[in-house]
PDB file of C-alpha atoms in Angstrom:
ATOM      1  CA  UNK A   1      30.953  23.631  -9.681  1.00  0.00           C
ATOM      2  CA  UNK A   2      30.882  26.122  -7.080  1.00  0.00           C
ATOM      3  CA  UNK A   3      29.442  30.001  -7.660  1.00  0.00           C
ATOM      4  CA  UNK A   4      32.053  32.347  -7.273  1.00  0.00           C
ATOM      5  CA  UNK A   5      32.172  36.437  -7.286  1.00  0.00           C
ATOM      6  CA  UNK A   6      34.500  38.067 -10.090  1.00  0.00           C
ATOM      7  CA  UNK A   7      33.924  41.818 -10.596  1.00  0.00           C
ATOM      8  CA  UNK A   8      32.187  42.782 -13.583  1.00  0.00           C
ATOM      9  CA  UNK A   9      31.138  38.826 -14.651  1.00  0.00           C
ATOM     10  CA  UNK A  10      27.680  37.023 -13.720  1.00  0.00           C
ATOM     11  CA  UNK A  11      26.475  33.646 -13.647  1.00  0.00           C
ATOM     12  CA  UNK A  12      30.202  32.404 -12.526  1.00  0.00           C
ATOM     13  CA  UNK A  13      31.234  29.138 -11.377  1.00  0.00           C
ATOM     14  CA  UNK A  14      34.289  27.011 -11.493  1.00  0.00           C
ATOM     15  CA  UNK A  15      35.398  23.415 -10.347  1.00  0.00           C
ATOM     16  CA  UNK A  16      37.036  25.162  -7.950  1.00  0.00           C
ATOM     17  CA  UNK A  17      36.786  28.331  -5.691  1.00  0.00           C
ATOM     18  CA  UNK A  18      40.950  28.821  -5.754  1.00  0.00           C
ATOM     19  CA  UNK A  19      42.930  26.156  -8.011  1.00  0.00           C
ATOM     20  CA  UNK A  20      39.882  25.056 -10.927  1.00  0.00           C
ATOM     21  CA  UNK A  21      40.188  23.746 -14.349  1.00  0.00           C
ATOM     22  CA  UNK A  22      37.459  24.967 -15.744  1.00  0.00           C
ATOM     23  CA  UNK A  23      35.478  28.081 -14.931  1.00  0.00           C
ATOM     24  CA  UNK A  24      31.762  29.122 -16.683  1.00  0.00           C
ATOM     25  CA  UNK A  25      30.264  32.262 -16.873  1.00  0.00           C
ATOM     26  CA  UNK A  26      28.327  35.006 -19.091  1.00  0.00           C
ATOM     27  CA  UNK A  27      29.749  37.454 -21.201  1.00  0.00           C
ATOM     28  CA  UNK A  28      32.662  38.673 -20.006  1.00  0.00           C
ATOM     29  CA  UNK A  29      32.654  42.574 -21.708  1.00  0.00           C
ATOM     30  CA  UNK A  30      32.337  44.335 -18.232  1.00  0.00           C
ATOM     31  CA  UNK A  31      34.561  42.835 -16.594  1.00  0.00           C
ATOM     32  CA  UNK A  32      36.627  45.130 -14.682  1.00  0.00           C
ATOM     33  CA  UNK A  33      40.170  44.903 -14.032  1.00  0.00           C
ATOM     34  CA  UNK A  34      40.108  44.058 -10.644  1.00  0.00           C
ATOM     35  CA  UNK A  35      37.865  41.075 -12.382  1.00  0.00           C
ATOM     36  CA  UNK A  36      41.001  40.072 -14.622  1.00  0.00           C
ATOM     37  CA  UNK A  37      43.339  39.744 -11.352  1.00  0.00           C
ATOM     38  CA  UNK A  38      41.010  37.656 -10.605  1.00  0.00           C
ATOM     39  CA  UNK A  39      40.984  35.291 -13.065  1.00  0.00           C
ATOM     40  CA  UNK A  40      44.764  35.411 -13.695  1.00  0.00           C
ATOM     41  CA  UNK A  41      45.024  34.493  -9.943  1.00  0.00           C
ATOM     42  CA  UNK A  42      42.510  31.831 -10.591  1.00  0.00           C
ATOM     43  CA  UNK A  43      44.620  30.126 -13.289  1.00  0.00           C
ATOM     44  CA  UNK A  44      42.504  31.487 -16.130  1.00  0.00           C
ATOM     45  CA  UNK A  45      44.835  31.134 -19.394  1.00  0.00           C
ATOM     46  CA  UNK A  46      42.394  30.642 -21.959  1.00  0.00           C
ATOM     47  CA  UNK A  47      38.725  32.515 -22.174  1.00  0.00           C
ATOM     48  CA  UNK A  48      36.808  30.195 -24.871  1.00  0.00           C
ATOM     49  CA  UNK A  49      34.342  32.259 -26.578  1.00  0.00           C
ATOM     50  CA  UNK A  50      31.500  30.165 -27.789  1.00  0.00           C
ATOM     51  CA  UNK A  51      29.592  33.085 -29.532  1.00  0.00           C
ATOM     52  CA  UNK A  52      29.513  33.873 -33.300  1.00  0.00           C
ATOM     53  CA  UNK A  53      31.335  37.023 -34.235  1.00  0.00           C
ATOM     54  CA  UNK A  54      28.465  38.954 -34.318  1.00  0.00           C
ATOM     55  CA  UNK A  55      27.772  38.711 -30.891  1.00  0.00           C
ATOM     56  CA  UNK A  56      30.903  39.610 -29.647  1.00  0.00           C
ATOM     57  CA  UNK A  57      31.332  43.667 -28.016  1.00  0.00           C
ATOM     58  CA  UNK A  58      35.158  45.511 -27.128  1.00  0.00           C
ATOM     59  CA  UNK A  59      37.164  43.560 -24.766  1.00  0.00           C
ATOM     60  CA  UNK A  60      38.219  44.888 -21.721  1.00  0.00           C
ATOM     61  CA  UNK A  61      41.184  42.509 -20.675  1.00  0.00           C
ATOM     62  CA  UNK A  62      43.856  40.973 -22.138  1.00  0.00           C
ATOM     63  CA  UNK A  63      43.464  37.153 -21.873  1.00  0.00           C
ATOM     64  CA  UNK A  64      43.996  35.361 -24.660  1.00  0.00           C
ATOM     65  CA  UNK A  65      40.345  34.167 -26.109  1.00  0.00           C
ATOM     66  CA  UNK A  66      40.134  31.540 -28.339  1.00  0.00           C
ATOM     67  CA  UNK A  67      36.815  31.662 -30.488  1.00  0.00           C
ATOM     68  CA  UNK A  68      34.913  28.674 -30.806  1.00  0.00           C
ATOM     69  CA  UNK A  69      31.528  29.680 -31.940  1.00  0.00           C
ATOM     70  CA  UNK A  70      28.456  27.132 -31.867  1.00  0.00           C
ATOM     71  CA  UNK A  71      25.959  27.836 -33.906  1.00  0.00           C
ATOM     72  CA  UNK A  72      27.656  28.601 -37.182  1.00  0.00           C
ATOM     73  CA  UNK A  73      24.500  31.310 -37.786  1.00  0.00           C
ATOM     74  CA  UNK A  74      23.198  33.795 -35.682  1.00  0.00           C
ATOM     75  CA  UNK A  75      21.818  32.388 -32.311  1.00  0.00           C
ATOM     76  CA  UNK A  76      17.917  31.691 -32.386  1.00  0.00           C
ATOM     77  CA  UNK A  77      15.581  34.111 -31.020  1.00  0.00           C
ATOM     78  CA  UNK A  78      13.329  31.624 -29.831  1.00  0.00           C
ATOM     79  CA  UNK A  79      12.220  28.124 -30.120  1.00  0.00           C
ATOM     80  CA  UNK A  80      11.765  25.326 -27.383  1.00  0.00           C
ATOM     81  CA  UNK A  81      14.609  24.908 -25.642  1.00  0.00           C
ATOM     82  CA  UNK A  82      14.955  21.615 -25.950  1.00  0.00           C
ATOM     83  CA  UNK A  83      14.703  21.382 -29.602  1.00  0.00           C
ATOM     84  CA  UNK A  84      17.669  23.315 -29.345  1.00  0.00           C
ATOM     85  CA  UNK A  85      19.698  21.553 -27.266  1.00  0.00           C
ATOM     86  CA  UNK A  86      18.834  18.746 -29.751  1.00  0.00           C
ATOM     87  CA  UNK A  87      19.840  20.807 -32.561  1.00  0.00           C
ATOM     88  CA  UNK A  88      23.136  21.529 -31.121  1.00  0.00           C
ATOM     89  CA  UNK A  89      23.864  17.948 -29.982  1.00  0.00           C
ATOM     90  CA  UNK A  90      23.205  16.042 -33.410  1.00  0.00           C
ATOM     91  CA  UNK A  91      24.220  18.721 -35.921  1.00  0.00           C
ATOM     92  CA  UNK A  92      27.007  20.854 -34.303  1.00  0.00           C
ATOM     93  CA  UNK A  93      29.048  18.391 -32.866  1.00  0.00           C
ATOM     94  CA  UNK A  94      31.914  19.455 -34.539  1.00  0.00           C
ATOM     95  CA  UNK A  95      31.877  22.903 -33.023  1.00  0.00           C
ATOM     96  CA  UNK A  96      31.085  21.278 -29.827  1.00  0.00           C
ATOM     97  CA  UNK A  97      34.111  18.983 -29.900  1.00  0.00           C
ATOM     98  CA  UNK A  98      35.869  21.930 -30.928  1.00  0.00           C
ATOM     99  CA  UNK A  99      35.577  24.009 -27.746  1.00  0.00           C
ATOM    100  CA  UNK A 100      36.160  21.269 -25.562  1.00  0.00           C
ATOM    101  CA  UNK A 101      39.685  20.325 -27.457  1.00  0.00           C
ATOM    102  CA  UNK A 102      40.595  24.073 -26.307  1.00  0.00           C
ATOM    103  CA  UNK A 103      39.599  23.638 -22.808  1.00  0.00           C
ATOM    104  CA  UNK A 104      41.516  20.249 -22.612  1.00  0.00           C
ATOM    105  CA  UNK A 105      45.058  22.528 -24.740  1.00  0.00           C
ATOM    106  CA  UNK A 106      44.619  25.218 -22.252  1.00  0.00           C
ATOM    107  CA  UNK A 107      48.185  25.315 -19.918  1.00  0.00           C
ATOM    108  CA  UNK A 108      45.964  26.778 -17.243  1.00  0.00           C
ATOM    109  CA  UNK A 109      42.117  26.942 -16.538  1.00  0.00           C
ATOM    110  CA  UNK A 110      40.010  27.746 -19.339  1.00  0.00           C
ATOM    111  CA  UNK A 111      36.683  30.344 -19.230  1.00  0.00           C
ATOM    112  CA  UNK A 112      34.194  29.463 -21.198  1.00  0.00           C
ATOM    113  CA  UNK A 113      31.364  31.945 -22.636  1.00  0.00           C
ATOM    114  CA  UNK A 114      28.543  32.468 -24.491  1.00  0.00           C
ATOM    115  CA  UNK A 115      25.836  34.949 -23.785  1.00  0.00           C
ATOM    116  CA  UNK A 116      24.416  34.056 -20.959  1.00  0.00           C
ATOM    117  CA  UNK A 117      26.638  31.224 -19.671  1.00  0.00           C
ATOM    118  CA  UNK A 118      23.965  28.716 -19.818  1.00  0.00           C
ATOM    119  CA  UNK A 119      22.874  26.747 -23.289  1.00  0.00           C
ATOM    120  CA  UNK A 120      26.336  26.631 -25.542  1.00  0.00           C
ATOM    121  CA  UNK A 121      28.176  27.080 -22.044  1.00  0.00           C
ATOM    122  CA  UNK A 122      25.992  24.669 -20.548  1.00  0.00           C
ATOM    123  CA  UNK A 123      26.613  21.860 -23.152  1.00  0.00           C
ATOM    124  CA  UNK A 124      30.280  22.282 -23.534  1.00  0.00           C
ATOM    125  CA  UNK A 125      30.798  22.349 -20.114  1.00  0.00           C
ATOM    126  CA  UNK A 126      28.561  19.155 -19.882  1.00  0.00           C
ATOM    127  CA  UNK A 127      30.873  17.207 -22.170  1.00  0.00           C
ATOM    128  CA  UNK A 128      34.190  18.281 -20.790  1.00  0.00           C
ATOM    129  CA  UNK A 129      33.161  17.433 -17.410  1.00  0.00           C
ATOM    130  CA  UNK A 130      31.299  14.039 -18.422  1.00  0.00           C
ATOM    131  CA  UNK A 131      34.457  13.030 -20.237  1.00  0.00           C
ATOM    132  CA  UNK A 132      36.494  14.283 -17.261  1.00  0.00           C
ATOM    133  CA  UNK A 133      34.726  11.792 -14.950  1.00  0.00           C
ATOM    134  CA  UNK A 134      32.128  13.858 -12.960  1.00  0.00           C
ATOM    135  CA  UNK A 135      28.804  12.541 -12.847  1.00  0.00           C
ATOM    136  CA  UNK A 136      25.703  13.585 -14.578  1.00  0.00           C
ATOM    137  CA  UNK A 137      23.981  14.417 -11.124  1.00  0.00           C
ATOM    138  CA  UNK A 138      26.738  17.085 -10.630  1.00  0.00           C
ATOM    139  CA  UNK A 139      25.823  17.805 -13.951  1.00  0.00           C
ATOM    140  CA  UNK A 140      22.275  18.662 -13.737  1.00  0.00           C
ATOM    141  CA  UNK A 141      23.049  20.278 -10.048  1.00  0.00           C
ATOM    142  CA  UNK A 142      25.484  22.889 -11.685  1.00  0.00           C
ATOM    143  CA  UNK A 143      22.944  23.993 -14.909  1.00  0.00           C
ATOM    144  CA  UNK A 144      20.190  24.578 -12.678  1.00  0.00           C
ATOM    145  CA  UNK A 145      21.709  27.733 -10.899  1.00  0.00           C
ATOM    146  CA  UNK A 146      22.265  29.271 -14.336  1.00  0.00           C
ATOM    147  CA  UNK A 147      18.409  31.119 -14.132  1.00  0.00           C
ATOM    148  CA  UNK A 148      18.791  32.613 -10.986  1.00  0.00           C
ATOM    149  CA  UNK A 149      22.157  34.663 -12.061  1.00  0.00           C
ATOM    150  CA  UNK A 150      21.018  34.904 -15.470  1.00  0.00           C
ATOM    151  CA  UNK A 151      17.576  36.509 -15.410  1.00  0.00           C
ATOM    152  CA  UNK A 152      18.624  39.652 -13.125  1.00  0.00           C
ATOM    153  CA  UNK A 153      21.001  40.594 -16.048  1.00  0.00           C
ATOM    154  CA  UNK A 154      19.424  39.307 -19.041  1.00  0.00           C
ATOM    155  CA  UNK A 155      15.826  39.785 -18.290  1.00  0.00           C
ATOM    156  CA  UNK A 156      14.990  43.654 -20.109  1.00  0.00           C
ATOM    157  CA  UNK A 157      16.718  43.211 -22.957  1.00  0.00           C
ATOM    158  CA  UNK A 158      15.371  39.943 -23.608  1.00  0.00           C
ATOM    159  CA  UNK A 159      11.649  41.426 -22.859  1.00  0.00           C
ATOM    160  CA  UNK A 160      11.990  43.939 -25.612  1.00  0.00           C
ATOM    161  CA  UNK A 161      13.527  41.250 -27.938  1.00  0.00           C
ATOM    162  CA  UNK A 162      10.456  38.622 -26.818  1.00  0.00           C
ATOM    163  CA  UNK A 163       8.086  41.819 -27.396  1.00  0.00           C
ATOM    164  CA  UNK A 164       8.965  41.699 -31.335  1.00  0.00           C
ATOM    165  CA  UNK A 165       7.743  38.051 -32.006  1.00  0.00           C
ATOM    166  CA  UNK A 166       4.625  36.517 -32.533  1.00  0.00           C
ATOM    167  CA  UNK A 167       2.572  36.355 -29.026  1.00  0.00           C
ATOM    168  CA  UNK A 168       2.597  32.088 -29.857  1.00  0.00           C
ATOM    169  CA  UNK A 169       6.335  32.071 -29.367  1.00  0.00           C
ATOM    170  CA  UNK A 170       6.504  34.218 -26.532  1.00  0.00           C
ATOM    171  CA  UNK A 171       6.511  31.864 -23.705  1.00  0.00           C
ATOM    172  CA  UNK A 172       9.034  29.594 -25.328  1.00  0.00           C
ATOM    173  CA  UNK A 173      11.612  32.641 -25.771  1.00  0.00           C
ATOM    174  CA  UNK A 174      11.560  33.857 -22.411  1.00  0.00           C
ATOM    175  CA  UNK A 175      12.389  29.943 -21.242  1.00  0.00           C
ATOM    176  CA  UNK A 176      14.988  29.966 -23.830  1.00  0.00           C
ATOM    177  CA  UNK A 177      17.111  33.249 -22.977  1.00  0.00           C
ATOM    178  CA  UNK A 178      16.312  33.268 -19.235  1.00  0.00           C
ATOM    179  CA  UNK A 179      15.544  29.965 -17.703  1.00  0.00           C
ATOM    180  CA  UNK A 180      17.626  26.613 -16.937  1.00  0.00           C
ATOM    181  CA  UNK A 181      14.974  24.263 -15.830  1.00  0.00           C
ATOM    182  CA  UNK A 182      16.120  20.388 -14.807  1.00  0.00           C
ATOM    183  CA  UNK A 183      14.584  18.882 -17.838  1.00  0.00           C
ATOM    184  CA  UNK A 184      16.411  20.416 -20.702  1.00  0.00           C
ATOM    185  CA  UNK A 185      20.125  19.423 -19.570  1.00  0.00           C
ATOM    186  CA  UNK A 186      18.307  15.713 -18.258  1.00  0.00           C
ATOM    187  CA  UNK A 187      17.167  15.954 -22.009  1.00  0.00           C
ATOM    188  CA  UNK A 188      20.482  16.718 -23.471  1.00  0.00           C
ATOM    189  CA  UNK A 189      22.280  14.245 -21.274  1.00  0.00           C
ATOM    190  CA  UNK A 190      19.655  11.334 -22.559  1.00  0.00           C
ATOM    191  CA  UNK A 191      21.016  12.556 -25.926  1.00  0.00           C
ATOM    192  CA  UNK A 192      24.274  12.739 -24.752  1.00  0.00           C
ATOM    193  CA  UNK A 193      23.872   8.885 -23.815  1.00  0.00           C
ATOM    194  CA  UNK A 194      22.102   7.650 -26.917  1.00  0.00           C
ATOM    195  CA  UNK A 195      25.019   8.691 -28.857  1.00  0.00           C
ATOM    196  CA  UNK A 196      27.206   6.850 -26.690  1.00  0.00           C
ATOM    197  CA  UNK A 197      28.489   8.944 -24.103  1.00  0.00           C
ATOM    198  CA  UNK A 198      30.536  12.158 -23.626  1.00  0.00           C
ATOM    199  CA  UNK A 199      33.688  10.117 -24.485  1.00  0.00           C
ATOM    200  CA  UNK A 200      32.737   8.301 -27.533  1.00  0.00           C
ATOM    201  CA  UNK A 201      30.323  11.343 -28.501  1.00  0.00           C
ATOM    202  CA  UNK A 202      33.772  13.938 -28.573  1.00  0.00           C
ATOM    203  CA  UNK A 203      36.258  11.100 -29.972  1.00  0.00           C
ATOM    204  CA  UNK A 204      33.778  11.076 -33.290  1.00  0.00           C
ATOM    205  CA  UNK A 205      33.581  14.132 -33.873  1.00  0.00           C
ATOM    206  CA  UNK A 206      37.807  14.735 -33.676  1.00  0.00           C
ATOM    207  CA  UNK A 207      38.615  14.669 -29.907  1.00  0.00           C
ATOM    208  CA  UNK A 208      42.023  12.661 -29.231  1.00  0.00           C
ATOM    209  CA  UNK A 209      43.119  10.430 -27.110  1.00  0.00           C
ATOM    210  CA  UNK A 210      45.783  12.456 -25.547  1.00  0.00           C
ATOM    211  CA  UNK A 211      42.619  15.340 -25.037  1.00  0.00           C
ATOM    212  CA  UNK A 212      40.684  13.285 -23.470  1.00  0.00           C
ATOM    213  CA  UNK A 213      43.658  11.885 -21.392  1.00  0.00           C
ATOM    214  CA  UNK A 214      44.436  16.087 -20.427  1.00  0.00           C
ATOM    215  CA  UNK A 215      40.698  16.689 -19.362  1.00  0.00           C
ATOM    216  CA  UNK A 216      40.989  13.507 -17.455  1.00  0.00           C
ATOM    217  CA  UNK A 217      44.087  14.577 -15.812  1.00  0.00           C
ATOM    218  CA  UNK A 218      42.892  17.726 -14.978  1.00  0.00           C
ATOM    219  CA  UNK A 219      40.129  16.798 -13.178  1.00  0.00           C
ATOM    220  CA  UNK A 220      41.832  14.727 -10.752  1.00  0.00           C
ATOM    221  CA  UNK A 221      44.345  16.988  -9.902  1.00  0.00           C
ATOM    222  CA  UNK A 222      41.894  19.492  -8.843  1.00  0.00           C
ATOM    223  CA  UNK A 223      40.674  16.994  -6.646  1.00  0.00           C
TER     224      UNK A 223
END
């Protein structure tokens, strides 16, 4: 995926800088309206929100959103990241599957959200572009970048929220909200794997055929 600039969003990327499928980012409440020509010119349909209600601020535009939230709870406020990813993988799969099924419906591209645009966005974008046919590698590439956009925004209101915890978990929070190392989403994709692939991983937990056919589709006609 390729970084692109859209007024008002941060940590962006899509599969494609003028025609893509699929487009990531962080929360989208300031975007602007130049920042919603934007996306319309882009394709953007569908904006798949992958945070739980109470997350969510006043929009600002008026693409449809679809709400798929992940968690079922209220997000942790720290906790390895890891063990997260884990949690996510082998309990939530549902929820998951869920999000992906509305980026492979959506007649245009779909945005998806959480947060930050890197651990719920980070995993659902991993399975919809595993099952679409891109390779892990290009995987791993794209979740890397996440930090660098991420912890400009993110970082002072995370510090005050870090601030109210225990000084043990401290460390392990910061990671969590502002950091996208290599070895969490090579950890999730080994998880990914031992549950038998993207593919086989979505189709059990309520992906069809003709979904997985639409991702598929759309991939290669972006290329």
């Amino acid at each position: 995926m390729q970084t692109i600039a859209i007024d008002g969003l941060f940590n962006v990327r899509a599969t494609s800088p003028t025609e893509p499928w699929l487009v990531r980012t962080g929360a989208p409440e300031n975007v602007t309206a130049a920042g919603v020509r934007a996306l319309r010119d882009l394709g953007v349909t569908t904006i798949v929100d992958l945070r739980e209600p109470s997350e969510a601020g006043a929009r600002s535009h008026d693409i449809p959103v679809q709400q798929a939230g992940i968690y079922g709870a209220e997000p942790p406020a720290s906790g390895r990241l890891e063990d997260i990813y884990t949690l996510m993988l082998r309990e939530r799969g549902g929820a998951l599957t869920a999000a992906v099924a509305l980026i492979a419906d959506s007649e245009g591209a779909a945005l998806v959200h959480c947060t930050a645009g890197k651990d719920r966005t980070g995993l659902v974008v991993a399975l919809a572009r595993l099952a679409a046919g891109d390779s892990a590698d290009a995987i791993v590439d794209d979740y890397v970048l996440s930090a660098e956009h991420v912890r400009p925004v993110r970082e002072p209101a995370v510090r005050d929220l870090v601030l109210a915890l225990p000084e043990t978990e401290r460390a392990e929070a910061l990671r969590l909200h502002l950091d996208s190392p290599r070895e969490a989403i090579v950890h999730a994709l080994a998880i990914i794997d031992e549950l038998g692939g993207a593919g086989a991983y979505l189709a059990r937990h309520g992906l069809t055929d003709a979904q997985l056919t639409r991702l598929r589709h759309k991939n290669e006609d972006a290329r």
